[in-house]
mmCIF file of C-alpha atoms in Angstrom:
data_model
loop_
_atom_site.group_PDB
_atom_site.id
_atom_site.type_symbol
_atom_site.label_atom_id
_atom_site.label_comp_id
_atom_site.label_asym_id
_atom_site.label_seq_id
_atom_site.Cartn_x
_atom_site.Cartn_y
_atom_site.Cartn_z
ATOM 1 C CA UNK A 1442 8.798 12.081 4.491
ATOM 2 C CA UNK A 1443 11.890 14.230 4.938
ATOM 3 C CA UNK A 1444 14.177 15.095 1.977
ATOM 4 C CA UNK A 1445 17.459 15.063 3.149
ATOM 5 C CA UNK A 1446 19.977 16.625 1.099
ATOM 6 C CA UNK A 1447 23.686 16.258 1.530
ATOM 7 C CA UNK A 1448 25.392 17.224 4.337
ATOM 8 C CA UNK A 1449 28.084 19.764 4.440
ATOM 9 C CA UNK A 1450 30.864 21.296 6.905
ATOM 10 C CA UNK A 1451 28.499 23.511 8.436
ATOM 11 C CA UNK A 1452 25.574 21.323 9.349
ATOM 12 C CA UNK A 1453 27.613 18.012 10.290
ATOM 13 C CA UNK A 1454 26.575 14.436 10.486
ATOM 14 C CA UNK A 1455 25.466 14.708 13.792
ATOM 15 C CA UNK A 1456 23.480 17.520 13.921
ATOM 16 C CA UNK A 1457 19.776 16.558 13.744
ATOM 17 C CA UNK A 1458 16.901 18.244 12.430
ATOM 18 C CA UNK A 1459 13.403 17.765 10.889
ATOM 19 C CA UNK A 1460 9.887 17.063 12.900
ATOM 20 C CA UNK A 1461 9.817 13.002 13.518
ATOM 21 C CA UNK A 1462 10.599 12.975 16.607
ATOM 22 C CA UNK A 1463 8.587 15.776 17.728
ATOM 23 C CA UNK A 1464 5.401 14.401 16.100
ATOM 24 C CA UNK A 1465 5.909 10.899 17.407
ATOM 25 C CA UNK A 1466 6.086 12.459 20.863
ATOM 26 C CA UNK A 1467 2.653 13.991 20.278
ATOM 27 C CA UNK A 1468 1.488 11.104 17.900
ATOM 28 C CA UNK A 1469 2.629 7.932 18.994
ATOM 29 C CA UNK A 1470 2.648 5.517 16.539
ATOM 30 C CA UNK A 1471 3.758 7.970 13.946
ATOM 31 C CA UNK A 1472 5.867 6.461 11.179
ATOM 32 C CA UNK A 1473 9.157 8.527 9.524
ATOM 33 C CA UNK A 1474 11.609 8.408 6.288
ATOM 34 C CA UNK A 1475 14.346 9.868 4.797
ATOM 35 C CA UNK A 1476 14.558 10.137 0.755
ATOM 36 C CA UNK A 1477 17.585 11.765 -1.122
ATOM 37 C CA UNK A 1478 17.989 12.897 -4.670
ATOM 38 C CA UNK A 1479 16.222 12.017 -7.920
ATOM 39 C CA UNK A 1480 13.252 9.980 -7.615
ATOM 40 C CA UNK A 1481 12.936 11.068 -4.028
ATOM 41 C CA UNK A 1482 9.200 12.075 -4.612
ATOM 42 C CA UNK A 1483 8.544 7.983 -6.210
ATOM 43 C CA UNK A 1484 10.205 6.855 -3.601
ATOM 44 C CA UNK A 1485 8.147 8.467 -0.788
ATOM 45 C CA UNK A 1486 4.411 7.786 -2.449
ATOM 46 C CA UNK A 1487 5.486 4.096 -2.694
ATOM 47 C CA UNK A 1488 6.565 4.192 0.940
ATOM 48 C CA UNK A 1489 3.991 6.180 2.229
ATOM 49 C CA UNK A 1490 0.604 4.693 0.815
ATOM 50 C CA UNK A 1491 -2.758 5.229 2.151
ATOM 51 C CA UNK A 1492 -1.072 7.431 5.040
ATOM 52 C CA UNK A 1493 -0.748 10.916 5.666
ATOM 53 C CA UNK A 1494 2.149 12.710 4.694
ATOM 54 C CA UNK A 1495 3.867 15.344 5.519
ATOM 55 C CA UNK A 1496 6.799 16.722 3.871
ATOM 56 C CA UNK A 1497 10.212 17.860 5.545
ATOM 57 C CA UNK A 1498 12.293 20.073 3.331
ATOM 58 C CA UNK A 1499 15.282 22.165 3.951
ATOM 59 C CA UNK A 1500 16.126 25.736 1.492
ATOM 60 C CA UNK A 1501 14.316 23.604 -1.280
ATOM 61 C CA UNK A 1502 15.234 25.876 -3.463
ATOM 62 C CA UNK A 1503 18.895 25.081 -3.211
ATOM 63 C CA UNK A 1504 18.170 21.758 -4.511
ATOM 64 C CA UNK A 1505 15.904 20.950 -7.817
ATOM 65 C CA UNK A 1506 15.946 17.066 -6.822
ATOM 66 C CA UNK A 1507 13.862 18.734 -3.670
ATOM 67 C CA UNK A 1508 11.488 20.638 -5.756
ATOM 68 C CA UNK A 1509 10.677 18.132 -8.094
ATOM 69 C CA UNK A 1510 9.954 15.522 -5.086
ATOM 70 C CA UNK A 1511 7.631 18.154 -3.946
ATOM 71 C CA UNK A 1512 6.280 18.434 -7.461
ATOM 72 C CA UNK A 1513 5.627 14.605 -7.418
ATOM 73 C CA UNK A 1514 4.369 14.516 -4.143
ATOM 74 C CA UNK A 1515 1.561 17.351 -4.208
ATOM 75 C CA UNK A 1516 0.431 16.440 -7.897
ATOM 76 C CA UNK A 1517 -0.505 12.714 -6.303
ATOM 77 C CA UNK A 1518 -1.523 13.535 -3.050
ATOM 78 C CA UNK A 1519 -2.507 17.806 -3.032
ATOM 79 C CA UNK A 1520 -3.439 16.730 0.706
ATOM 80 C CA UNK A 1521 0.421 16.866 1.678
ATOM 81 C CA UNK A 1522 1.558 19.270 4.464
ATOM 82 C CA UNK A 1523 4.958 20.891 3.619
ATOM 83 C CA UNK A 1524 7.215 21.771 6.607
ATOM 84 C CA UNK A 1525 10.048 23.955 5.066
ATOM 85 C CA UNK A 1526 12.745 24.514 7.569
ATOM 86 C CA UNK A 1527 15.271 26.334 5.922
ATOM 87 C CA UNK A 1528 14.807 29.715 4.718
ATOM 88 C CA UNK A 1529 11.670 29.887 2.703
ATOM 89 C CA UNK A 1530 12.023 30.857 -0.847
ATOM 90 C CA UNK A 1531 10.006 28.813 -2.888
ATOM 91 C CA UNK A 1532 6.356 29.491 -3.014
ATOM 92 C CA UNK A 1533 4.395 27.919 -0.133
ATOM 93 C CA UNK A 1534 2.737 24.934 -1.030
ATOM 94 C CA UNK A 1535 0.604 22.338 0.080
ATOM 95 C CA UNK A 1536 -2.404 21.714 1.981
ATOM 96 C CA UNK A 1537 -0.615 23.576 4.865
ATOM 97 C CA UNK A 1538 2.459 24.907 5.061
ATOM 98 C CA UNK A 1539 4.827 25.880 7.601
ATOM 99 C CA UNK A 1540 7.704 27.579 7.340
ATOM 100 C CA UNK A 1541 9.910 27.783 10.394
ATOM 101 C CA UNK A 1542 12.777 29.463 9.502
ATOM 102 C CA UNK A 1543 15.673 27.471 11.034
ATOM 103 C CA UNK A 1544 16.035 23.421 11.848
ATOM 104 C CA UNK A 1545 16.840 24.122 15.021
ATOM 105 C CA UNK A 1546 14.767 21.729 18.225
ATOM 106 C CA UNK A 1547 12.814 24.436 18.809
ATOM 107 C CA UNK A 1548 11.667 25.039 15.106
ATOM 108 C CA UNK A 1549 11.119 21.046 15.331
ATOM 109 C CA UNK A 1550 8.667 21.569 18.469
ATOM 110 C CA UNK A 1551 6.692 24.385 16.854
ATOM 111 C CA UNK A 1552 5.916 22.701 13.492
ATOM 112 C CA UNK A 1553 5.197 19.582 14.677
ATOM 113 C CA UNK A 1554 2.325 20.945 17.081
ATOM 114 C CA UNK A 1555 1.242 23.039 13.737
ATOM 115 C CA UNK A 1556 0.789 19.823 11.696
ATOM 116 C CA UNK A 1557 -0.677 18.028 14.489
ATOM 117 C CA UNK A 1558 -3.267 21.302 15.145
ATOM 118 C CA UNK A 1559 -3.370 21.855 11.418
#
């Protein structure tokens, strides 16, 4: 589940980030979605039954839509993994959690082969 949250000048429509491609590369078969303001965290349980999930998030705590999807998530399912890939300043959280400091491929490559390892 990756919480998008809005674009601006500096990151673009077409820049990509976040770990679904990376993990379906080493996990074939691996399923992905994008949720976006309130009710993100309903959204993605309802989506995501019975499977594993792992969290995307980017400077969560620029957003408080973010955080309380997070909130959601890990009170239902305290199995979640949460990838941050901004600049961490929340408190971890999670069953693992990753921060990789940056959205960048490479930061994409690395957390992906932590969840899958993890």
């Amino acid at each position: 589940a990756q919480f998008e949250p809005e674009r601006n000048i500096a990151v673009g429509d077409q820049t990509p980030w976040g770990i679904a491609a990376e993990l379906e590369r080493l996990l074939p078969g691996t399923e992905s979605a994008s949720f976006s303001g309130e009710g993100a965290g309903e959204a993605a349980l309802a989506a995501l039954r019975g499977r594993r999930i792992v969290a995307v998030v980017r400077d969560e705590h620029r957003h408080p839509w973010m955080g309380a999807a997070l909130d959601t998530l890990l009170t239902a399912r305290p199995d979640t993994v949460v990838v941050e890939m901004g600049l961490p300043q929340a408190a971890p959280r999670g069953a693992l959690h990753i921060a990789t400091y940056g959205a960048a491929r490479v930061c994409s490559v690395a957390a992906a082969e932590a969840v899958v390892a993890g």
